[in-house]
């Protein structure tokens, strides 16, 4: 690419960034601003979500079909509630998650959602002729006469007879239509008192099989599928039981949202400052890429219809911190190339080329963790995973394309190609360089002992005292209520006991302790929660409107969370091991997985020692720790792999120490940046964000240490055991 084309592309990129930020903040004509484009989760916008579990023994395809029918019926029902963009999704095998933004009454929502569907067939004069229980099946087929698709119906024995009589009467001309918009010869199909179809009868149907056509052109496939599902749902109802409920006050959510946004702006500002301070002209190029990166992630979420939750904001900000890693790897390589005597222009080109494999390998492991987290997570955890995943993919693009473009231009400039702008002296030595070499392999057993003491102590303490599992793991209910003044917690406890409810925890919250948080280890159903509100109304004068948040987790939900957490760790480890074995060799893979297990056990041990609550966000935190720790380990392993082919005369112990020292600055910088990003979130954001940040905060520290003090030494031990302690480059994959 010519210099003129590069300059034109750089100018175009700057214009895109400026216009992109302007549209993101203010919008432009028909294009809304990002705040109007992105869907806000219930923890921000307020509303109700309910997870209902189907009480059925169906399995396999029958269960899948039944759940799809139930989903279609519920979608039809909640769309009639007049709420903004309700979301109905199948979660797992037997559960349906219903999110109702703007809803305030959980009790009414559950009643509406959980009632059995009422499907009925009426003549045009309002005479009921049969009900959904007489429909044997409904499906779609090609409409050969009109094109498109048609809906097929099959009735049972009683339904066949009733439908034959109905079609005969409809054709007789004796029916006078009393239903607006329905032809006198039609039979209206009504679900929950709403007409979903009113096909006109063309002939008497006596064989129990009918076809509903869409007229000229037929039904579109989606419309025919939806109609058949609604009809099947009416004939195959399934009982639903509430297993998880949340009512979120919009005020609390939006305040938390505002503070999270402020924390995010501060975090990005800190990154921009750090990059400029430590990397000069390279940091400026990285900051330009970062500004584009933020736009790409936000608009990807908007266009994909991703729901932004408070944990999702945490995932986004964390991905910003991790995105810095790709740039730091590149900048480290460029400085090494300059130190080797190359010109700045050549160093930039070769630095990018040498860094590319490392960036791809390190980011792919985090992508694996994000995908597993998305597949096994629910609700907010999925929001966290998708924003993290989008962020990692965007960082790969911006670092390898945008940063490279601007650094290439600066390296070809007469003024900006001076070595001082790249953190180097004219004699090719770094301006800031740690001359001391650290001997990690020599003292590896010291860290083995420290790590073993921490893990064993934590597991023993947690095992004896018991881990502090949150209600989303054990099952239970959490209610946050605005009492409008500080009340005595003993009086609150007495009110709960009056209705037969034992609180496992009662704490103050909010300004001047005017709010209380009630947690119970037993799962309170709708009736129990209503009893609490009635008793509180009697004792404290508060009403349903004072209830800010309700979270309810049935025992089966908690069991699934624990199961999915174990599955997530195992699947992530297997997937990463396969990837590392493919890209490196088995010793690297085993050492990396050993480091991951060390990180997980250390975090669990620290939670046991300090009795920190283990809850749903803990799963997201653990999996992100897996990805981040592996990211750091891969960067070091990549350098060891490279040096195996170069430093053939060195002992393996010396080679590993040298490789770790080479990447030490990068490890410290990346970890520090991620921690700096977390600090504003931890201080300013809501408890929901803090619950995500805590295991990440601990995990980043532990993961960085393990990649240096645990994974590389274990690799050395494996080489010793297999007789490869002497460095023979030809025996290792390159």
XYZ file of C-alpha atoms in Angstrom:
734
model
C 0.000 0.000 0.000
C 1.385 3.403 -1.004
C 2.086 6.153 1.526
C -0.691 8.307 0.059
C -3.242 5.503 0.440
C -2.158 4.935 4.038
C -2.574 8.633 4.821
C -5.991 8.696 3.159
C -7.052 5.613 5.118
C -5.804 7.164 8.367
C -7.758 10.367 7.688
C -10.840 8.304 6.840
C -10.441 6.362 10.106
C -10.215 9.590 12.117
C -13.354 10.908 10.399
C -15.170 7.639 11.145
C -14.146 7.872 14.813
C -15.266 11.514 15.146
C -18.578 10.932 13.342
C -19.042 7.641 15.172
C -18.706 9.284 18.563
C -21.002 12.152 17.556
C -23.702 9.708 16.375
C -23.122 7.486 19.413
C -23.747 10.380 21.801
C -26.332 12.515 19.961
C -27.614 10.432 17.013
C -28.071 11.760 13.464
C -31.409 12.091 11.651
C -33.042 8.650 11.461
C -30.091 7.082 13.334
C -30.738 7.115 17.095
C -28.055 7.628 19.721
C -26.623 4.509 21.292
C -28.610 5.015 24.500
C -31.810 4.725 22.440
C -30.501 1.832 20.348
C -29.230 -0.529 23.037
C -31.833 -2.431 25.016
C -31.443 -1.940 28.742
C -31.748 -4.897 31.077
C -34.252 -5.111 33.904
C -31.569 -4.200 36.447
C -31.295 -0.818 34.676
C -34.736 -0.126 33.223
C -36.740 -1.800 35.959
C -39.391 -4.474 35.574
C -40.074 -8.108 36.343
C -38.510 -11.338 35.200
C -39.861 -14.775 35.973
C -38.362 -18.183 35.336
C -41.046 -20.876 35.101
C -40.347 -24.612 35.119
C -42.526 -27.043 33.163
C -43.957 -29.865 35.269
C -43.768 -32.638 32.715
C -42.113 -36.023 32.237
C -41.624 -35.466 28.502
C -38.094 -35.971 27.160
C -36.111 -35.532 23.972
C -37.886 -34.148 20.924
C -41.275 -34.301 22.660
C -40.002 -32.041 25.452
C -38.409 -29.650 22.958
C -41.640 -29.452 20.971
C -43.711 -28.919 24.112
C -41.430 -26.113 25.342
C -41.573 -24.361 21.970
C -45.376 -24.535 22.061
C -45.433 -23.143 25.590
C -43.022 -20.380 24.604
C -45.271 -19.368 21.698
C -48.342 -19.224 23.941
C -46.546 -17.142 26.580
C -45.203 -14.751 23.934
C -48.749 -14.255 22.692
C -49.913 -13.619 26.248
C -47.202 -11.159 27.340
C -47.519 -9.197 24.088
C -51.087 -8.428 25.170
C -49.821 -6.878 28.407
C -48.759 -3.728 26.534
C -45.180 -3.719 27.858
C -42.060 -2.528 26.053
C -40.276 -5.354 24.233
C -40.982 -8.349 26.480
C -38.481 -11.194 26.059
C -39.431 -14.890 26.296
C -36.642 -17.452 25.996
C -36.252 -21.164 26.692
C -33.573 -21.655 29.353
C -32.085 -25.118 29.708
C -34.519 -27.943 28.948
C -37.606 -27.341 31.077
C -37.480 -23.647 31.935
C -38.796 -20.510 30.294
C -37.440 -17.081 31.217
C -39.841 -14.155 30.768
C -38.485 -10.591 31.035
C -41.066 -7.813 31.281
C -39.482 -4.337 31.172
C -41.726 -1.742 32.781
C -43.876 -4.254 34.697
C -44.298 -3.405 38.370
C -46.553 -6.123 39.769
C -44.763 -9.491 39.919
C -47.884 -11.124 41.348
C -50.068 -10.141 38.394
C -47.334 -11.005 35.880
C -46.954 -14.515 37.305
C -50.725 -15.071 37.267
C -50.925 -13.980 33.634
C -47.952 -16.047 32.534
C -48.624 -19.198 34.503
C -52.280 -19.843 33.730
C -53.089 -22.683 31.362
C -53.742 -21.589 27.810
C -57.410 -21.499 26.751
C -57.794 -22.345 23.068
C -61.336 -22.388 21.716
C -63.124 -22.525 18.346
C -66.219 -20.334 17.717
C -68.742 -19.881 14.942
C -69.199 -16.317 13.721
C -72.224 -15.859 16.005
C -70.083 -16.584 19.114
C -71.192 -20.199 19.576
C -68.379 -22.341 20.983
C -67.980 -25.521 18.919
C -64.845 -27.196 20.385
C -61.769 -26.439 22.522
C -58.029 -26.921 22.278
C -58.121 -30.261 24.065
C -59.750 -31.766 20.950
C -56.867 -30.692 18.675
C -54.536 -33.639 18.185
C -51.781 -31.785 16.334
C -50.995 -28.741 14.209
C -48.162 -28.229 11.751
C -47.114 -26.423 8.582
C -46.868 -27.600 4.998
C -46.319 -26.084 1.585
C -49.379 -24.426 0.051
C -49.156 -25.737 -3.512
C -52.261 -23.855 -4.654
C -51.509 -20.381 -3.322
C -47.764 -20.553 -2.744
C -46.056 -20.021 0.606
C -47.161 -22.128 3.556
C -50.395 -23.405 5.108
C -51.283 -24.643 8.607
C -52.588 -28.205 8.972
C -54.901 -29.331 11.812
C -55.695 -32.802 13.105
C -58.526 -33.467 15.575
C -59.172 -36.364 17.943
C -62.361 -38.464 17.711
C -64.573 -35.980 19.577
C -62.966 -33.066 17.772
C -63.507 -34.659 14.366
C -67.245 -34.988 15.004
C -67.598 -31.492 16.511
C -65.603 -29.872 13.686
C -67.654 -31.650 11.009
C -70.886 -30.298 12.537
C -69.353 -26.809 12.837
C -68.232 -26.669 9.198
C -71.651 -27.917 8.047
C -73.443 -25.222 10.046
C -71.019 -22.504 8.857
C -71.791 -23.404 5.216
C -75.563 -23.596 5.752
C -76.009 -19.816 5.736
C -77.866 -19.886 9.050
C -75.068 -18.214 11.023
C -75.248 -14.439 11.521
C -71.867 -12.899 12.338
C -71.786 -11.021 15.652
C -67.990 -10.841 15.858
C -66.512 -7.757 14.223
C -64.396 -8.544 11.171
C -65.290 -12.255 11.094
C -67.056 -13.683 8.028
C -70.378 -15.502 8.685
C -68.887 -18.657 7.119
C -65.728 -18.549 9.262
C -64.695 -20.505 12.330
C -62.692 -18.262 14.659
C -59.755 -19.735 16.584
C -59.430 -17.894 19.903
C -56.520 -18.070 22.360
C -56.977 -16.409 25.760
C -59.996 -14.468 24.426
C -58.056 -13.132 21.434
C -58.698 -14.227 17.825
C -55.484 -15.614 16.345
C -57.093 -16.806 13.081
C -60.568 -16.839 11.479
C -60.411 -18.997 8.325
C -63.504 -19.194 6.099
C -64.996 -22.697 5.631
C -65.055 -23.853 2.001
C -66.434 -27.354 2.498
C -67.728 -29.738 5.152
C -64.722 -31.439 6.782
C -65.511 -34.887 8.147
C -62.117 -36.660 8.219
C -60.694 -34.707 11.162
C -58.034 -32.974 9.083
C -58.227 -29.318 8.058
C -55.980 -26.883 6.211
C -55.778 -23.136 6.964
C -54.465 -21.188 4.000
C -53.256 -17.620 3.878
C -54.991 -16.704 0.626
C -53.040 -15.592 -2.425
C -49.358 -16.063 -1.717
C -50.044 -18.207 1.361
C -48.595 -17.638 4.826
C -44.964 -16.631 5.262
C -43.092 -19.496 6.947
C -42.609 -17.601 10.230
C -46.298 -16.676 10.488
C -47.433 -20.229 9.710
C -44.977 -21.668 12.253
C -46.143 -19.254 14.947
C -49.857 -19.948 14.306
C -49.362 -23.733 14.372
C -47.360 -23.457 17.607
C -50.111 -21.412 19.256
C -52.741 -23.950 18.244
C -50.598 -26.876 19.437
C -49.929 -25.043 22.679
C -53.628 -24.738 23.300
C -54.095 -28.460 22.789
C -51.012 -29.501 24.758
C -50.898 -27.249 27.839
C -48.187 -27.807 30.447
C -48.297 -26.775 34.079
C -45.679 -24.137 34.970
C -44.141 -23.544 38.386
C -42.318 -20.355 39.405
C -38.687 -21.151 40.302
C -36.995 -17.749 39.995
C -38.425 -14.234 40.185
C -36.961 -10.757 40.218
C -38.641 -7.392 40.548
C -36.250 -4.489 39.994
C -36.889 -0.842 40.765
C -35.980 1.375 37.794
C -34.681 4.057 40.169
C -32.076 1.782 41.733
C -31.166 0.333 38.353
C -30.752 3.647 36.581
C -28.713 5.159 39.404
C -26.422 2.128 39.270
C -26.282 2.494 35.488
C -25.246 6.150 35.718
C -22.510 5.366 38.229
C -21.269 2.477 36.068
C -21.075 4.758 33.028
C -19.135 7.347 35.037
C -16.807 4.609 36.278
C -16.356 3.436 32.694
C -15.456 6.915 31.458
C -12.928 7.296 34.282
C -11.462 3.869 33.496
C -11.051 4.629 29.789
C -9.537 8.016 30.668
C -7.004 6.286 32.920
C -6.058 3.867 30.154
C -5.553 6.713 27.676
C -3.302 8.522 30.164
C -1.286 5.386 30.989
C -0.726 4.512 27.336
C 0.469 8.025 26.519
C 2.716 8.200 29.583
C 4.426 4.842 29.064
C 4.435 4.406 25.285
C 4.505 7.887 23.709
C 3.648 7.873 20.011
C 2.792 4.160 20.198
C 0.373 4.922 23.024
C -1.264 7.619 20.897
C -1.854 5.083 18.104
C -3.293 2.642 20.658
C -5.627 5.329 22.026
C -6.978 6.073 18.539
C -7.641 2.336 18.133
C -9.259 2.276 21.583
C -11.714 5.045 20.667
C -12.757 3.080 17.570
C -12.900 -0.105 19.636
C -15.479 1.373 22.034
C -17.701 2.453 19.126
C -17.479 -0.982 17.466
C -18.452 -2.845 20.635
C -21.345 -0.524 21.526
C -22.865 -0.579 18.044
C -22.334 -4.332 17.676
C -24.404 -4.750 20.826
C -27.037 -2.345 19.499
C -27.340 -4.009 16.081
C -27.385 -7.537 17.562
C -30.158 -6.576 19.956
C -27.982 -7.466 22.949
C -29.571 -6.531 26.265
C -27.218 -4.366 28.326
C -27.193 -5.316 32.001
C -25.096 -3.943 34.857
C -22.828 -7.032 34.805
C -22.630 -6.528 31.035
C -21.168 -3.089 31.652
C -18.614 -4.759 33.894
C -17.729 -7.207 31.111
C -17.355 -4.363 28.628
C -15.057 -2.315 30.853
C -12.993 -5.398 31.681
C -12.607 -6.162 27.985
C -11.313 -2.616 27.491
C -8.594 -3.331 30.025
C -7.735 -6.641 28.387
C -7.710 -5.005 24.942
C -4.667 -3.039 26.066
C -2.784 -6.339 26.255
C -2.624 -6.773 22.479
C -1.105 -3.317 22.082
C 1.393 -3.875 24.905
C 2.569 -7.126 23.289
C 3.088 -5.283 19.991
C 4.914 -2.359 21.600
C 7.215 -4.714 23.534
C 8.143 -6.465 20.297
C 8.804 -3.184 18.485
C 11.179 -2.017 21.222
C 12.985 -5.358 21.107
C 13.456 -4.992 17.365
C 14.872 -1.474 17.808
C 17.180 -2.786 20.551
C 18.413 -5.387 18.042
C 19.671 -2.541 15.832
C 16.815 -2.231 13.337
C 15.475 1.093 12.135
C 12.145 2.268 13.535
C 10.355 1.605 10.236
C 11.671 -1.961 9.991
C 11.122 -2.534 13.725
C 7.442 -1.570 13.474
C 6.887 -3.960 10.578
C 8.723 -6.930 12.112
C 7.351 -6.190 15.597
C 3.764 -6.552 14.379
C 4.627 -9.715 12.492
C 6.298 -11.341 15.497
C 3.514 -10.297 17.883
C 0.621 -11.589 15.757
C 0.798 -15.273 16.748
C 1.104 -14.397 20.420
C -1.932 -12.104 20.249
C -4.063 -14.691 18.456
C -3.092 -17.517 20.819
C -3.592 -15.491 23.998
C -6.947 -14.009 22.940
C -8.333 -17.300 21.618
C -8.116 -18.864 25.084
C -10.182 -16.005 26.545
C -12.677 -16.398 23.692
C -13.030 -20.091 24.608
C -13.846 -19.161 28.225
C -16.382 -16.547 27.053
C -18.174 -19.009 24.770
C -18.418 -21.640 27.517
C -19.683 -18.976 29.916
C -22.362 -17.902 27.432
C -23.510 -21.461 26.789
C -23.769 -22.452 30.461
C -24.688 -19.088 31.967
C -28.097 -17.519 32.436
C -29.426 -13.969 32.420
C -26.838 -11.427 33.609
C -23.971 -13.927 33.294
C -24.750 -14.298 29.595
C -24.786 -10.523 29.251
C -21.356 -10.426 30.853
C -20.066 -13.141 28.497
C -21.365 -11.600 25.261
C -19.932 -8.144 25.983
C -16.582 -9.680 26.937
C -16.598 -11.783 23.760
C -17.463 -8.837 21.511
C -14.770 -6.792 23.230
C -12.049 -9.375 22.664
C -12.920 -9.763 18.971
C -12.984 -5.973 18.502
C -9.623 -5.598 20.254
C -8.034 -8.112 17.876
C -9.187 -6.009 14.918
C -8.299 -2.572 16.264
C -4.875 -3.600 17.598
C -3.718 -5.480 14.502
C -5.226 -3.153 11.888
C -5.798 0.368 13.250
C -2.801 0.556 15.592
C -0.602 -0.881 12.856
C -1.817 1.698 10.321
C -0.990 4.703 12.501
C 2.324 3.297 13.743
C 3.390 2.505 10.188
C 2.667 6.115 9.184
C 4.550 7.543 12.164
C 7.549 5.246 11.526
C 7.730 6.489 7.931
C 7.567 10.138 9.006
C 10.837 12.112 9.175
C 9.902 13.760 12.467
C 7.918 11.062 14.325
C 10.303 8.210 13.506
C 12.835 9.352 16.087
C 13.626 6.562 18.567
C 12.870 8.786 21.573
C 9.164 8.677 20.661
C 9.246 4.893 21.002
C 10.799 4.827 24.475
C 14.311 4.121 23.171
C 17.622 5.981 23.313
C 19.635 6.700 20.191
C 22.080 3.917 21.158
C 19.138 1.453 20.929
C 18.829 0.962 24.696
C 15.440 1.329 26.431
C 14.829 4.559 28.347
C 13.249 2.634 31.201
C 14.719 -0.800 31.711
C 14.858 -3.172 34.674
C 18.442 -4.414 34.544
C 18.036 -6.927 37.349
C 17.364 -10.472 36.193
C 15.092 -12.585 38.400
C 15.629 -16.318 38.910
C 12.184 -17.910 38.948
C 13.037 -21.551 38.337
C 15.688 -21.622 41.081
C 13.164 -20.588 43.762
C 10.145 -22.396 42.322
C 9.704 -24.672 45.346
C 9.184 -21.650 47.602
C 6.109 -20.685 45.599
C 4.925 -24.304 45.517
C 4.945 -24.287 49.345
C 3.205 -20.873 49.604
C 0.518 -21.882 47.086
C -0.054 -25.240 48.794
C -0.388 -23.563 52.223
C -2.962 -21.039 50.935
C -5.036 -23.635 49.062
C -4.993 -26.259 51.821
C -5.771 -23.689 54.536
C -8.636 -22.203 52.535
C -10.179 -25.565 51.685
C -9.929 -26.759 55.303
C -11.402 -23.528 56.697
C -14.165 -23.525 54.088
C -14.859 -27.194 54.664
C -15.079 -26.902 58.454
C -16.882 -23.561 58.731
C -18.809 -24.003 55.487
C -18.663 -21.772 52.447
C -20.861 -18.692 52.354
C -23.171 -19.686 49.498
C -25.591 -17.029 48.285
C -29.281 -17.681 47.781
C -28.806 -18.201 44.050
C -26.709 -21.285 44.913
C -28.746 -22.591 47.842
C -32.168 -21.379 46.755
C -33.987 -18.679 48.656
C -35.382 -15.168 48.408
C -33.934 -11.668 48.649
C -36.174 -8.615 49.096
C -34.978 -5.002 49.255
C -37.591 -2.678 50.739
C -37.609 1.085 51.216
C -38.867 1.556 54.793
C -38.683 5.391 54.342
C -36.810 5.637 57.648
C -34.419 3.552 59.703
C -36.284 0.815 61.529
C -35.122 -1.597 64.198
C -34.073 -4.886 62.586
C -35.424 -6.797 65.594
C -38.881 -5.389 64.815
C -38.502 -6.442 61.194
C -37.556 -9.942 62.311
C -40.645 -10.107 64.572
C -42.880 -9.100 61.630
C -41.392 -11.873 59.511
C -41.845 -14.434 62.271
C -45.484 -13.342 62.582
C -46.108 -14.751 59.083
C -43.944 -17.823 59.669
C -40.826 -16.683 57.793
C -37.285 -17.019 59.147
C -34.719 -14.577 57.756
C -31.183 -15.874 57.251
C -29.890 -12.308 56.980
C -31.213 -8.814 57.695
C -29.073 -5.802 56.768
C -29.480 -2.089 56.225
C -29.028 -0.463 52.807
C -29.610 2.877 51.093
C -29.178 6.419 52.330
C -29.451 6.819 56.123
C -30.171 3.064 56.406
C -33.733 3.723 55.241
C -33.794 0.466 53.258
C -33.509 -3.121 54.429
C -32.422 -6.277 52.635
C -34.133 -9.496 53.714
C -32.640 -12.855 52.749
C -34.216 -16.229 53.421
C -32.748 -19.652 52.702
C -36.231 -20.927 51.870
C -37.749 -19.967 48.529
C -40.783 -17.751 49.109
C -43.517 -18.103 46.533
C -45.826 -15.325 45.466
C -48.298 -15.933 48.284
C -45.551 -15.830 50.936
C -44.157 -12.563 49.591
C -47.627 -11.030 49.615
C -47.998 -12.055 53.277
C -44.755 -10.226 54.077
C -45.965 -7.049 52.356
C -49.327 -7.232 54.125
C -47.650 -7.653 57.527
C -45.198 -4.815 56.810
C -48.100 -2.621 55.778
C -49.705 -3.301 59.147
C -46.503 -2.825 61.191
C -44.615 -0.139 59.260
C -47.155 1.419 56.888
C -45.339 0.440 53.685
C -46.975 -0.893 50.494
C -46.069 -2.866 47.376
C -44.591 0.338 45.905
C -41.909 0.321 48.613
C -40.541 -3.004 47.341
C -37.442 -2.049 45.336
C -36.075 -5.452 44.412
C -37.157 -9.065 44.730
C -34.938 -12.010 43.794
C -36.271 -15.526 44.174
C -34.318 -18.709 43.429
C -35.880 -22.136 43.690
C -33.712 -25.018 44.972
C -33.506 -26.517 41.471
C -32.025 -23.258 40.135
C -29.291 -23.298 42.781
C -28.485 -26.928 42.009
C -28.195 -26.145 38.306
C -25.907 -23.186 39.025
C -23.507 -25.404 40.977
C -23.618 -28.084 38.290
C -23.058 -25.577 35.500
C -20.144 -23.999 37.372
C -18.332 -27.350 37.538
C -19.216 -28.102 33.904
C -17.946 -24.692 32.806
C -14.540 -25.173 34.455
C -14.125 -28.718 33.094
C -15.240 -27.868 29.547
C -13.076 -24.723 29.478
C -10.015 -26.653 30.622
C -10.540 -29.421 28.050
C -11.079 -26.919 25.211
C -8.011 -24.900 26.198
C -5.878 -28.033 26.555
C -6.851 -29.135 23.058
C -6.045 -25.687 21.649
C -2.668 -25.402 23.396
C -1.696 -28.950 22.435
C -2.497 -28.089 18.818
C -0.628 -24.764 18.837
C 2.264 -25.745 21.145
C 2.884 -29.223 22.578
C 1.535 -31.358 25.399
C 3.933 -30.171 28.148
C 2.835 -26.592 27.634
C -0.809 -27.705 27.693
C -0.513 -29.702 30.923
C 1.445 -26.891 32.607
C -1.150 -24.305 31.556
C -4.073 -26.396 32.855
C -2.197 -26.985 36.130
C -1.896 -23.207 36.439
C -5.610 -22.775 35.760
C -6.535 -25.314 38.448
C -4.167 -23.519 40.825
C -5.966 -20.230 40.119
C -9.435 -21.713 40.623
C -8.464 -23.472 43.854
C -6.716 -20.343 45.154
C -9.764 -18.148 44.524
C -12.039 -20.745 46.158
C -9.607 -21.002 49.099
C -9.570 -17.219 49.599
C -13.376 -17.183 49.510
C -13.298 -19.863 52.198
C -10.784 -18.016 54.388
C -12.544 -14.641 54.213
C -16.076 -16.115 54.061
C -17.000 -14.098 50.958
C -20.415 -14.872 49.441
C -20.302 -17.339 46.545
C -23.109 -16.505 44.123
C -24.059 -16.366 40.445
C -21.482 -13.679 39.494
C -18.795 -15.878 41.069
C -19.171 -18.277 38.114
C -18.566 -15.492 35.610
C -15.621 -14.309 37.668
C -14.031 -17.753 37.828
C -14.378 -18.357 34.091
C -12.988 -14.947 33.245
C -10.081 -15.702 35.557
C -9.505 -18.880 33.529
C -9.386 -16.903 30.315
C -7.237 -14.102 31.689
C -4.782 -16.434 33.432
C -4.438 -18.512 30.282
C -3.951 -15.319 28.267
C -0.993 -14.331 30.445
C 0.461 -17.839 30.450
C 0.289 -18.165 26.666
C 2.302 -14.954 26.186
C 5.128 -16.375 28.327
C 4.913 -19.814 26.707
C 5.034 -18.238 23.267
C 8.313 -16.538 24.208
C 9.715 -19.798 25.630
C 8.739 -21.617 22.432
C 10.470 -18.953 20.345
C 13.646 -19.021 22.431
C 13.817 -22.825 22.254
C 14.722 -22.434 18.597
C 17.174 -19.571 19.188
C 18.999 -20.221 22.482
C 19.963 -23.811 21.718
C 23.146 -23.754 23.813
C 21.467 -22.509 26.988
C 20.163 -24.733 29.736
C 16.388 -24.945 29.876
C 16.378 -23.320 33.344
C 18.278 -20.285 32.003
C 16.087 -20.119 28.900
C 12.830 -20.097 30.892
C 14.133 -17.454 33.314
C 15.261 -15.312 30.397
C 11.860 -15.695 28.657
C 9.917 -14.703 31.782
C 12.177 -11.678 32.334
C 11.645 -10.631 28.710
C 7.866 -10.601 29.152
C 7.812 -9.423 32.776
C 7.258 -5.764 31.893
C 4.347 -6.691 29.656
C 2.770 -8.918 32.371
C 3.018 -6.160 34.977
C 1.688 -3.477 32.607
C -1.293 -5.546 31.410
C -2.270 -6.694 34.896
C -1.894 -3.178 36.280
C -4.080 -1.770 33.509
C -6.833 -4.321 34.133
C -6.698 -3.591 37.874
C -6.779 0.167 37.222
C -9.910 -0.328 35.102
C -11.570 -2.296 37.895
C -10.913 0.241 40.652
C -13.435 2.919 39.497
C -16.046 0.208 38.964
C -15.415 -1.266 42.379
C -15.669 2.120 44.100
C -18.499 3.781 42.159
C -20.660 0.984 40.768
C -23.463 -1.010 42.373
C -23.247 -4.166 44.481
C -24.129 -6.163 41.368
C -20.986 -4.914 39.611
C -18.845 -5.392 42.729
C -19.944 -9.009 42.945
C -18.509 -9.507 39.464
C -15.388 -7.463 40.123
C -14.271 -9.169 43.346
C -13.392 -12.615 41.909
C -11.907 -10.873 38.864
C -9.798 -8.594 41.038
C -8.463 -11.551 43.024
C -8.173 -13.675 39.899
C -6.068 -11.180 37.939
C -3.503 -11.022 40.752
C -3.486 -14.792 41.242
C -3.476 -15.464 37.484
C -0.514 -13.174 36.855
C 1.483 -14.773 39.653
C 0.679 -18.321 38.545
C 1.719 -17.690 34.940
C 5.121 -16.579 36.232
C 5.696 -18.676 39.355
C 3.626 -21.803 38.644
C 3.038 -22.614 34.958
C 6.593 -22.074 33.691
C 8.185 -24.043 36.572
C 5.713 -26.899 36.036
C 6.696 -26.939 32.362
C 10.314 -27.207 33.506
C 9.439 -30.119 35.829
C 7.658 -31.946 32.999
C 10.677 -31.540 30.753
C 12.875 -32.961 33.533
C 10.595 -35.937 33.987
C 10.568 -36.689 30.257
C 14.349 -36.292 29.895
C 14.252 -32.998 27.987
C 15.792 -30.688 30.596
C 18.561 -29.813 28.158
C 17.434 -27.422 25.492
C 17.268 -29.162 22.157
C 15.292 -26.866 19.907
C 14.574 -29.513 17.280
C 12.484 -31.513 19.756
C 9.919 -28.750 20.240
C 7.175 -27.507 17.936
C 7.779 -24.076 16.488
